[in-house]
Amino acid sequence: MSRWIIFILFYLFISFYGFQAIKTISKSNWVYIIFIGIALLVLGNFMFQFLAASDGRVLNPSKSYAFGFLLAFMSFNLVIIPILLGEDIIRVVLGLYDKLVTTKETFYMPSRRKFISQIAIGLAAIPFASLLYGMYKGKYRFRVLSYKLYFEDLPEAFDGYKITQISDIHCGSFDNRTKIEYGVDLINEQKSDVIMFTGDLVNNKSSEMAAWKDLFGSLKAKDGIYSVLGNHDYGDYVNWPTSEAKAQNFKDLIQTQKDMGFDLLLNESRTIEKNGQRLAIIGVENWGAGGFKKAGDLKKAAQQVDKDDFKILMSHDPSHWEQEVVQDDYHYHLTLSGHTHGMQFGIEIPGWFKWSPVKWRYKHWAGIYKEKGQYINVNRGFGYLGYPGRVGIWPEITVIELKKGVKDA
């Protein structure tokens, strides 16, 4: 409860500065009432969704939107604070100067300047509008990112082989079937040889997939659909009534993937053969640094794979690649991961520049990276979690074409 009290006091503090900016540029009582009403409504809805709900930490669209509106409103006020706070410091200094240096007997602090508040509100409107746009349209702004990766030891039969990767579906967050149908159709339109899903089918419970099972079951690829588990697929973020209930949920999730035609790899491998040559697909359970579940067993998963095979590894968390895969005795030519979502927020100009606060947590957070002759692609995710939107880091469908030889050779 003490954390809630601290949060409420902080929220009221930053809202006070936002109100000060509004009050400086407008003399309308209706504007004041609307601002205060929005502040109270956003806070009240957030507290209701997270305190009154009986499902604890389980995320659903109502909770996500409550968090999203809170985040947008707080971002507005947080941008205003340093500007007005800086002005307040200057006002106090000027007031003290008049009091101590001049002959004035009373302390007088200059009034807040209107144009400073106008600048503050103008700047604050940028993240505020961006976060609202991200909730309205950004979360379903699917884009296809295509790469060609070259390998000297790629079997000739797989020259030109196309892989479509999707990750982090998080179906428990969805609220628009038409948009998801468009995304699924876009995956099928790539007509890749194989589809690989790298984990986090749900937010928490297998039942979240009930409304979307038929839709994702319509995914098709000539050589099949392979999948692995992400940290959210184990039901670890739910207060289950019994351990049996949690175990049943896990069984149901595995069955759901089978029903959709996904070949779920639980520390296992498969091979795809073509013209007498083969490609190995290895799938590990979730393995993540920093307190995340470490059920992945790379050695077990690859025990049926020959060291000289061309290998594609599916591992949900990119920290696994950095800490175990790259250093392994086996050479994993390509690893496919997700997990980071690119934080669903950032600035990106494809091929030129990309930035997100998530880079301070993950070294490999979006796109293609190469170390020791091994590649990883970190997919930005198909769905979203927590904040019900995306700003700058859009939902992704990755298409990777394998090519034999050396690039530009």
Coordinates of N, CA and C in Angstrom, one line a residue, residues 47-226:
M47 N -6.3 2.8 -11.0 CA -6.4 2.2 -9.6 C -7.5 1.2 -9.6
F48 N -8.6 1.5 -10.2 CA -9.7 0.5 -10.2 C -9.3 -0.8 -10.9
Q49 N -8.7 -0.6 -12.1 CA -8.3 -1.8 -12.9 C -7.3 -2.7 -12.2
F50 N -6.4 -2.1 -11.5 CA -5.3 -2.9 -10.9 C -5.5 -3.2 -9.4
L51 N -6.5 -2.5 -8.7 CA -6.7 -2.8 -7.3 C -8.0 -3.6 -7.1
A52 N -9.0 -3.3 -7.9 CA -10.3 -3.9 -7.7 C -10.4 -5.3 -8.4
A53 N -9.5 -5.5 -9.4 CA -9.6 -6.8 -10.2 C -9.1 -7.9 -9.3
S54 N -9.8 -9.1 -9.5 CA -9.5 -10.3 -8.7 C -8.4 -11.1 -9.3
D55 N -8.0 -10.8 -10.6 CA -7.0 -11.6 -11.3 C -5.6 -11.1 -11.2
G56 N -5.3 -10.2 -10.2 CA -4.0 -9.8 -9.9 C -3.2 -9.3 -11.0
R57 N -2.1 -9.9 -11.4 CA -1.2 -9.3 -12.4 C -1.6 -9.7 -13.8
V58 N -2.7 -10.5 -14.0 CA -3.1 -10.9 -15.3 C -3.5 -9.7 -16.1
L59 N -2.8 -9.5 -17.3 CA -3.1 -8.4 -18.2 C -4.2 -8.7 -19.1
N60 N -5.1 -7.7 -19.3 CA -6.2 -7.8 -20.3 C -6.3 -6.5 -21.0
P61 N -7.1 -6.3 -22.1 CA -7.2 -5.0 -22.8 C -7.6 -3.9 -21.9
S62 N -8.5 -4.1 -20.9 CA -8.9 -3.0 -20.0 C -7.8 -2.5 -19.2
K63 N -7.0 -3.4 -18.6 CA -5.9 -3.0 -17.8 C -4.8 -2.3 -18.7
S64 N -4.6 -2.8 -19.9 CA -3.6 -2.2 -20.8 C -4.0 -0.8 -21.2
Y65 N -5.2 -0.6 -21.5 CA -5.7 0.8 -21.8 C -5.6 1.7 -20.6
A66 N -5.9 1.2 -19.4 CA -5.8 2.0 -18.2 C -4.3 2.5 -18.1
F67 N -3.4 1.5 -18.3 CA -2.0 1.9 -18.2 C -1.5 2.8 -19.3
G68 N -2.1 2.6 -20.5 CA -1.7 3.4 -21.7 C -2.1 4.9 -21.5
F69 N -3.3 5.1 -21.0 CA -3.8 6.5 -20.8 C -3.0 7.1 -19.7
L70 N -2.7 6.3 -18.6 CA -1.9 6.9 -17.5 C -0.5 7.3 -18.1
L71 N 0.1 6.4 -18.9 CA 1.4 6.7 -19.4 C 1.4 8.0 -20.3
A72 N 0.4 8.1 -21.1 CA 0.3 9.3 -22.0 C 0.1 10.6 -21.2
F73 N -0.8 10.5 -20.2 CA -1.0 11.7 -19.4 C 0.2 12.1 -18.5
M74 N 0.9 11.1 -18.0 CA 2.1 11.4 -17.2 C 3.2 11.9 -18.0
S75 N 3.3 11.4 -19.3 CA 4.4 11.9 -20.1 C 4.2 13.4 -20.5
F76 N 2.9 13.7 -20.6 CA 2.6 15.2 -20.9 C 3.1 16.0 -19.7
N77 N 2.8 15.6 -18.5 CA 3.2 16.4 -17.3 C 4.7 16.3 -17.1
L78 N 5.3 15.2 -17.3 CA 6.7 15.0 -17.1 C 7.6 15.9 -18.0
V79 N 7.1 16.1 -19.2 CA 7.9 17.0 -20.1 C 7.8 18.5 -19.6
I80 N 6.6 18.8 -19.1 CA 6.4 20.2 -18.6 C 7.2 20.5 -17.4
I81 N 7.4 19.5 -16.5 CA 8.1 19.7 -15.2 C 9.4 20.4 -15.3
P82 N 10.4 19.8 -16.0 CA 11.7 20.5 -16.0 C 11.7 21.9 -16.5
I83 N 10.8 22.2 -17.5 CA 10.7 23.5 -18.0 C 10.2 24.5 -17.0
L84 N 9.1 24.2 -16.4 CA 8.5 25.1 -15.4 C 9.3 25.1 -14.1
L85 N 9.9 24.0 -13.7 CA 10.7 23.9 -12.5 C 11.9 24.8 -12.7
G86 N 12.5 24.8 -13.9 CA 13.6 25.7 -14.2 C 13.2 27.1 -14.1
E87 N 12.0 27.4 -14.7 CA 11.5 28.8 -14.6 C 11.3 29.2 -13.1
D88 N 10.8 28.3 -12.3 CA 10.5 28.6 -10.9 C 11.8 28.9 -10.2
I89 N 12.9 28.2 -10.5 CA 14.2 28.5 -9.9 C 14.7 29.9 -10.2
I90 N 14.5 30.2 -11.5 CA 14.9 31.6 -11.9 C 14.0 32.6 -11.2
R91 N 12.7 32.3 -11.1 CA 11.8 33.3 -10.4 C 12.2 33.5 -9.0
V92 N 12.5 32.4 -8.3 CA 12.9 32.5 -6.9 C 14.2 33.3 -6.7
V93 N 15.2 33.0 -7.6 CA 16.5 33.8 -7.6 C 16.2 35.3 -7.8
L94 N 15.4 35.6 -8.8 CA 15.1 37.0 -9.0 C 14.4 37.7 -7.9
G95 N 13.5 36.9 -7.2 CA 12.8 37.4 -6.1 C 13.7 37.7 -4.9
L96 N 14.7 36.7 -4.7 CA 15.6 36.9 -3.6 C 16.6 38.1 -3.9
Y97 N 16.9 38.2 -5.2 CA 17.8 39.3 -5.6 C 17.1 40.7 -5.2
D98 N 15.8 40.8 -5.6 CA 15.1 42.0 -5.3 C 15.0 42.3 -3.8
K99 N 14.9 41.2 -3.0 CA 14.7 41.3 -1.6 C 16.0 41.7 -0.9
L100 N 17.1 41.0 -1.3 CA 18.4 41.2 -0.7 C 19.3 42.3 -1.2
V101 N 19.1 42.6 -2.5 CA 20.0 43.6 -3.1 C 19.3 45.0 -3.2
T102 N 18.1 45.0 -3.6 CA 17.3 46.2 -3.7 C 16.8 46.6 -2.3
T103 N 16.1 47.7 -2.3 CA 15.5 48.2 -1.0 C 14.1 47.8 -0.7
K104 N 13.6 46.8 -1.5 CA 12.2 46.3 -1.3 C 12.1 45.6 0.0
E105 N 11.1 45.9 0.7 CA 10.9 45.3 2.1 C 10.2 44.0 2.0
T106 N 9.4 43.7 1.0 CA 8.7 42.5 0.9 C 9.3 41.6 -0.2
F107 N 9.1 40.3 0.0 CA 9.6 39.4 -1.0 C 8.6 39.3 -2.2
Y108 N 9.0 39.5 -3.4 CA 8.2 39.4 -4.5 C 8.8 38.5 -5.6
M109 N 8.0 37.5 -6.0 CA 8.5 36.6 -7.0 C 7.8 36.9 -8.3
P110 N 8.5 37.1 -9.4 CA 7.9 37.4 -10.7 C 6.9 36.4 -11.1
S111 N 5.9 36.8 -11.9 CA 4.8 35.9 -12.3 C 5.4 34.9 -13.4
R112 N 4.7 33.8 -13.5 CA 5.1 32.8 -14.5 C 4.8 33.4 -15.9
R113 N 5.8 33.2 -16.8 CA 5.7 33.8 -18.1 C 4.8 32.9 -19.0
K114 N 3.9 33.5 -19.8 CA 3.0 32.8 -20.6 C 3.7 32.0 -21.7
F115 N 4.7 32.7 -22.4 CA 5.3 32.0 -23.5 C 6.1 30.8 -23.1
I116 N 6.7 30.8 -21.8 CA 7.4 29.6 -21.3 C 6.4 28.4 -21.2
S117 N 5.2 28.7 -20.7 CA 4.2 27.6 -20.5 C 3.7 27.2 -21.9
Q118 N 3.6 28.1 -22.9 CA 3.2 27.7 -24.2 C 4.3 26.7 -24.8
I119 N 5.5 27.0 -24.6 CA 6.6 26.2 -25.1 C 6.5 24.8 -24.4
A120 N 6.3 24.8 -23.1 CA 6.3 23.6 -22.4 C 5.1 22.7 -22.9
I121 N 4.0 23.3 -23.1 CA 2.8 22.5 -23.5 C 3.0 22.0 -24.9
G122 N 3.6 22.8 -25.8 CA 3.9 22.4 -27.2 C 4.8 21.2 -27.2
L123 N 5.9 21.2 -26.4 CA 6.8 20.1 -26.4 C 6.1 18.9 -25.7
A124 N 5.3 19.1 -24.7 CA 4.7 18.0 -24.0 C 3.6 17.3 -24.9
A125 N 3.1 18.0 -25.8 CA 2.1 17.5 -26.7 C 2.6 16.4 -27.7
I126 N 4.0 16.5 -27.9 CA 4.6 15.5 -28.9 C 4.5 14.1 -28.3
P127 N 5.1 13.8 -27.1 CA 4.9 12.4 -26.6 C 3.5 12.0 -26.3
F128 N 2.7 13.0 -25.9 CA 1.3 12.7 -25.5 C 0.6 12.2 -26.8
A129 N 0.7 13.0 -27.9 CA 0.0 12.6 -29.1 C 0.6 11.3 -29.7
S130 N 1.9 11.2 -29.6 CA 2.5 9.9 -30.1 C 2.0 8.7 -29.4
L131 N 1.9 8.8 -28.1 CA 1.4 7.6 -27.3 C 0.0 7.3 -27.6
L132 N -0.8 8.3 -27.8 CA -2.2 8.1 -28.2 C -2.3 7.5 -29.6
Y133 N -1.5 8.0 -30.5 CA -1.5 7.4 -31.8 C -1.0 6.0 -31.8
G134 N 0.0 5.7 -31.0 CA 0.4 4.3 -30.8 C -0.6 3.4 -30.4
M135 N -1.5 3.9 -29.5 CA -2.6 3.0 -29.0 C -3.7 2.9 -30.1
Y136 N -3.9 3.9 -30.8 CA -5.0 4.0 -31.8 C -4.7 3.2 -33.1
K137 N -3.5 3.4 -33.6 CA -3.1 2.8 -34.9 C -1.7 2.1 -34.9
G138 N -0.8 2.6 -34.1 CA 0.6 2.1 -34.2 C 0.7 0.6 -33.9
K139 N -0.1 0.1 -33.0 CA 0.0 -1.3 -32.5 C -0.3 -2.3 -33.6
Y140 N -1.1 -1.8 -34.6 CA -1.4 -2.7 -35.7 C -0.8 -2.3 -37.1
R141 N 0.2 -1.5 -37.0 CA 0.9 -1.0 -38.2 C 1.9 -2.0 -38.6
F142 N 1.5 -3.2 -39.1 CA 2.4 -4.3 -39.4 C 3.3 -3.9 -40.6
R143 N 4.5 -4.4 -40.5 CA 5.4 -4.2 -41.6 C 6.3 -5.4 -41.8
V144 N 6.7 -5.7 -43.0 CA 7.5 -6.8 -43.4 C 8.9 -6.3 -43.6
L145 N 9.8 -6.9 -42.8 CA 11.3 -6.6 -42.9 C 11.9 -7.8 -43.6
S146 N 12.6 -7.5 -44.7 CA 13.2 -8.6 -45.5 C 14.8 -8.5 -45.4
Y147 N 15.4 -9.7 -45.3 CA 16.9 -9.7 -45.3 C 17.4 -10.9 -46.1
K148 N 18.6 -10.7 -46.7 CA 19.3 -11.8 -47.3 C 20.5 -12.0 -46.6
L149 N 20.7 -13.3 -46.1 CA 21.9 -13.6 -45.3 C 22.7 -14.6 -46.1
Y150 N 24.0 -14.4 -46.2 CA 24.9 -15.2 -47.0 C 25.8 -16.2 -46.1
F151 N 25.8 -17.4 -46.5 CA 26.6 -18.4 -45.8 C 27.4 -19.3 -46.8
E152 N 28.7 -19.4 -46.6 CA 29.5 -20.2 -47.5 C 29.2 -21.7 -47.4
D153 N 28.8 -22.1 -46.2 CA 28.6 -23.5 -46.0 C 27.1 -23.9 -46.1
L154 N 26.3 -23.0 -46.6 CA 24.8 -23.4 -46.8 C 24.7 -24.5 -47.9
P155 N 24.0 -25.6 -47.6 CA 23.8 -26.6 -48.6 C 23.1 -26.0 -49.8
E156 N 23.6 -26.4 -51.0 CA 23.2 -25.8 -52.3 C 21.7 -25.9 -52.4
A157 N 21.1 -27.0 -52.0 CA 19.7 -27.2 -52.1 C 18.8 -26.1 -51.4
F158 N 19.4 -25.4 -50.5 CA 18.7 -24.4 -49.7 C 19.1 -23.0 -50.1
D159 N 19.8 -22.9 -51.2 CA 20.1 -21.5 -51.7 C 18.8 -20.9 -52.1
G160 N 18.5 -19.7 -51.5 CA 17.2 -19.1 -51.8 C 16.1 -19.5 -50.9
Y161 N 16.4 -20.3 -49.9 CA 15.3 -20.8 -49.0 C 14.8 -19.6 -48.1
K162 N 13.5 -19.5 -48.0 CA 12.9 -18.3 -47.3 C 12.2 -18.7 -46.0
I163 N 12.5 -18.0 -45.0 CA 12.0 -18.2 -43.6 C 11.2 -17.0 -43.2
T164 N 9.9 -17.2 -42.8 CA 9.2 -16.1 -42.2 C 9.2 -16.3 -40.7
Q165 N 9.7 -15.3 -40.0 CA 9.7 -15.4 -38.5 C 8.7 -14.4 -37.9
I166 N 7.9 -14.9 -37.0 CA 7.0 -14.1 -36.2 C 7.3 -14.4 -34.7
S167 N 7.0 -13.4 -33.8 CA 7.3 -13.6 -32.4 C 6.4 -12.8 -31.6
D168 N 6.3 -13.2 -30.3 CA 5.5 -12.4 -29.3 C 4.1 -12.0 -29.8
I169 N 3.3 -13.0 -30.0 CA 1.9 -12.7 -30.5 C 1.1 -12.0 -29.3
H170 N 1.2 -12.5 -28.1 CA 0.5 -11.9 -27.0 C -1.0 -11.7 -27.3
C171 N -1.6 -12.8 -27.6 CA -3.0 -12.7 -28.1 C -4.0 -12.2 -27.0
G172 N -3.6 -12.3 -25.7 CA -4.5 -11.8 -24.7 C -4.6 -10.3 -24.7
S173 N -3.8 -9.6 -25.5 CA -3.9 -8.1 -25.6 C -4.8 -7.6 -26.7
F174 N -5.1 -8.5 -27.7 CA -5.8 -8.1 -28.9 C -7.2 -7.6 -28.7
D175 N -7.6 -6.6 -29.5 CA -8.9 -6.1 -29.4 C -9.6 -5.7 -30.7
N176 N -8.9 -6.2 -31.8 CA -9.5 -5.9 -33.1 C -9.2 -7.0 -34.1
R177 N -10.2 -7.8 -34.3 CA -10.0 -9.0 -35.1 C -9.7 -8.7 -36.6
T178 N -10.3 -7.7 -37.1 CA -10.0 -7.3 -38.5 C -8.5 -7.0 -38.7
K179 N -7.9 -6.3 -37.8 CA -6.5 -5.9 -37.9 C -5.6 -7.2 -37.8
I180 N -6.0 -8.1 -36.9 CA -5.2 -9.3 -36.7 C -5.3 -10.2 -38.0
E181 N -6.5 -10.2 -38.5 CA -6.7 -11.0 -39.8 C -5.8 -10.4 -40.9
Y182 N -5.7 -9.1 -40.9 CA -4.8 -8.5 -41.9 C -3.3 -8.9 -41.7
G183 N -2.9 -9.0 -40.4 CA -1.6 -9.4 -40.1 C -1.3 -10.8 -40.4
V184 N -2.3 -11.7 -40.2 CA -2.1 -13.1 -40.5 C -2.1 -13.3 -42.0
D185 N -2.9 -12.6 -42.7 CA -2.9 -12.7 -44.2 C -1.5 -12.2 -44.7
L186 N -1.0 -11.2 -44.1 CA 0.3 -10.7 -44.5 C 1.4 -11.7 -44.4
I187 N 1.3 -12.5 -43.3 CA 2.3 -13.6 -43.1 C 2.2 -14.6 -44.2
N188 N 1.0 -15.0 -44.5 CA 0.8 -16.0 -45.5 C 1.2 -15.5 -46.9
E189 N 1.0 -14.2 -47.1 CA 1.3 -13.6 -48.4 C 2.8 -13.7 -48.8
Q190 N 3.6 -13.9 -47.7 CA 5.1 -14.0 -48.0 C 5.5 -15.3 -48.7
K191 N 4.6 -16.3 -48.6 CA 4.8 -17.6 -49.2 C 6.2 -18.1 -49.0
S192 N 6.6 -18.1 -47.8 CA 7.9 -18.6 -47.4 C 7.9 -20.1 -47.3
D193 N 9.1 -20.7 -47.4 CA 9.2 -22.2 -47.3 C 8.8 -22.7 -45.9
V194 N 9.1 -21.9 -44.9 CA 8.8 -22.3 -43.5 C 8.5 -21.1 -42.7
I195 N 7.6 -21.3 -41.7 CA 7.3 -20.2 -40.7 C 7.8 -20.6 -39.4
M196 N 8.5 -19.7 -38.7 CA 9.0 -20.0 -37.3 C 8.5 -19.0 -36.3
F197 N 7.9 -19.5 -35.3 CA 7.4 -18.6 -34.2 C 8.2 -18.7 -33.0
T198 N 8.7 -17.6 -32.5 CA 9.7 -17.6 -31.4 C 9.2 -17.2 -30.0
G199 N 8.0 -17.6 -29.7 CA 7.5 -17.6 -28.3 C 6.7 -16.4 -27.9
D200 N 6.0 -16.6 -26.7 CA 5.0 -15.7 -26.1 C 3.8 -15.7 -27.0
L201 N 3.1 -16.8 -27.0 CA 1.8 -16.9 -27.7 C 0.7 -16.1 -26.9
V202 N 0.8 -16.2 -25.6 CA -0.2 -15.6 -24.7 C 0.5 -14.6 -23.8
N203 N -0.4 -13.9 -23.0 CA 0.1 -13.1 -21.9 C 0.4 -13.9 -20.7
N204 N -0.7 -14.7 -20.4 CA -0.6 -15.5 -19.1 C -1.3 -16.9 -19.2
K205 N -2.5 -16.9 -19.8 CA -3.3 -18.1 -19.8 C -3.5 -18.7 -21.2
S206 N -3.6 -20.0 -21.3 CA -3.8 -20.6 -22.6 C -5.2 -20.3 -23.1
S207 N -6.2 -20.0 -22.2 CA -7.5 -19.6 -22.7 C -7.6 -18.4 -23.5
E208 N -6.6 -17.5 -23.4 CA -6.6 -16.3 -24.2 C -6.6 -16.6 -25.7
M209 N -6.1 -17.8 -26.0 CA -6.0 -18.1 -27.5 C -7.3 -18.6 -28.1
A210 N -8.3 -18.8 -27.2 CA -9.5 -19.4 -27.7 C -10.1 -18.7 -28.9
A211 N -10.1 -17.3 -28.8 CA -10.8 -16.5 -29.8 C -9.9 -16.3 -31.1
W212 N -8.7 -16.8 -31.0 CA -7.7 -16.5 -32.1 C -7.1 -17.8 -32.7
K213 N -7.5 -18.9 -32.1 CA -7.0 -20.2 -32.5 C -7.2 -20.5 -34.0
D214 N -8.4 -20.3 -34.4 CA -8.7 -20.6 -35.8 C -8.0 -19.7 -36.8
L215 N -7.8 -18.4 -36.4 CA -7.1 -17.5 -37.2 C -5.6 -17.8 -37.4
F216 N -4.9 -18.1 -36.3 CA -3.5 -18.4 -36.4 C -3.3 -19.9 -36.9
G217 N -4.4 -20.7 -36.8 CA -4.3 -22.0 -37.4 C -4.4 -22.0 -38.9
S218 N -4.7 -20.8 -39.5 CA -4.8 -20.7 -40.9 C -3.4 -20.4 -41.6
L219 N -2.4 -20.2 -40.7 CA -1.0 -20.0 -41.3 C -0.6 -21.3 -42.0
K220 N 0.1 -21.0 -43.2 CA 0.5 -22.2 -44.0 C 1.9 -21.9 -44.5
A221 N 2.7 -23.0 -44.6 CA 4.0 -22.9 -45.2 C 4.4 -24.3 -45.7
K222 N 5.1 -24.4 -46.8 CA 5.3 -25.7 -47.4 C 6.0 -26.7 -46.5
D223 N 7.0 -26.2 -45.8 CA 7.8 -27.1 -44.9 C 7.4 -27.0 -43.4
G224 N 6.2 -26.4 -43.2 CA 5.6 -26.4 -41.8 C 5.8 -25.2 -41.0
I225 N 5.3 -25.2 -39.8 CA 5.4 -24.1 -38.9 C 6.0 -24.6 -37.6
Y226 N 7.1 -24.1 -37.2 CA 7.8 -24.5 -36.0 C 7.7 -23.4 -34.9

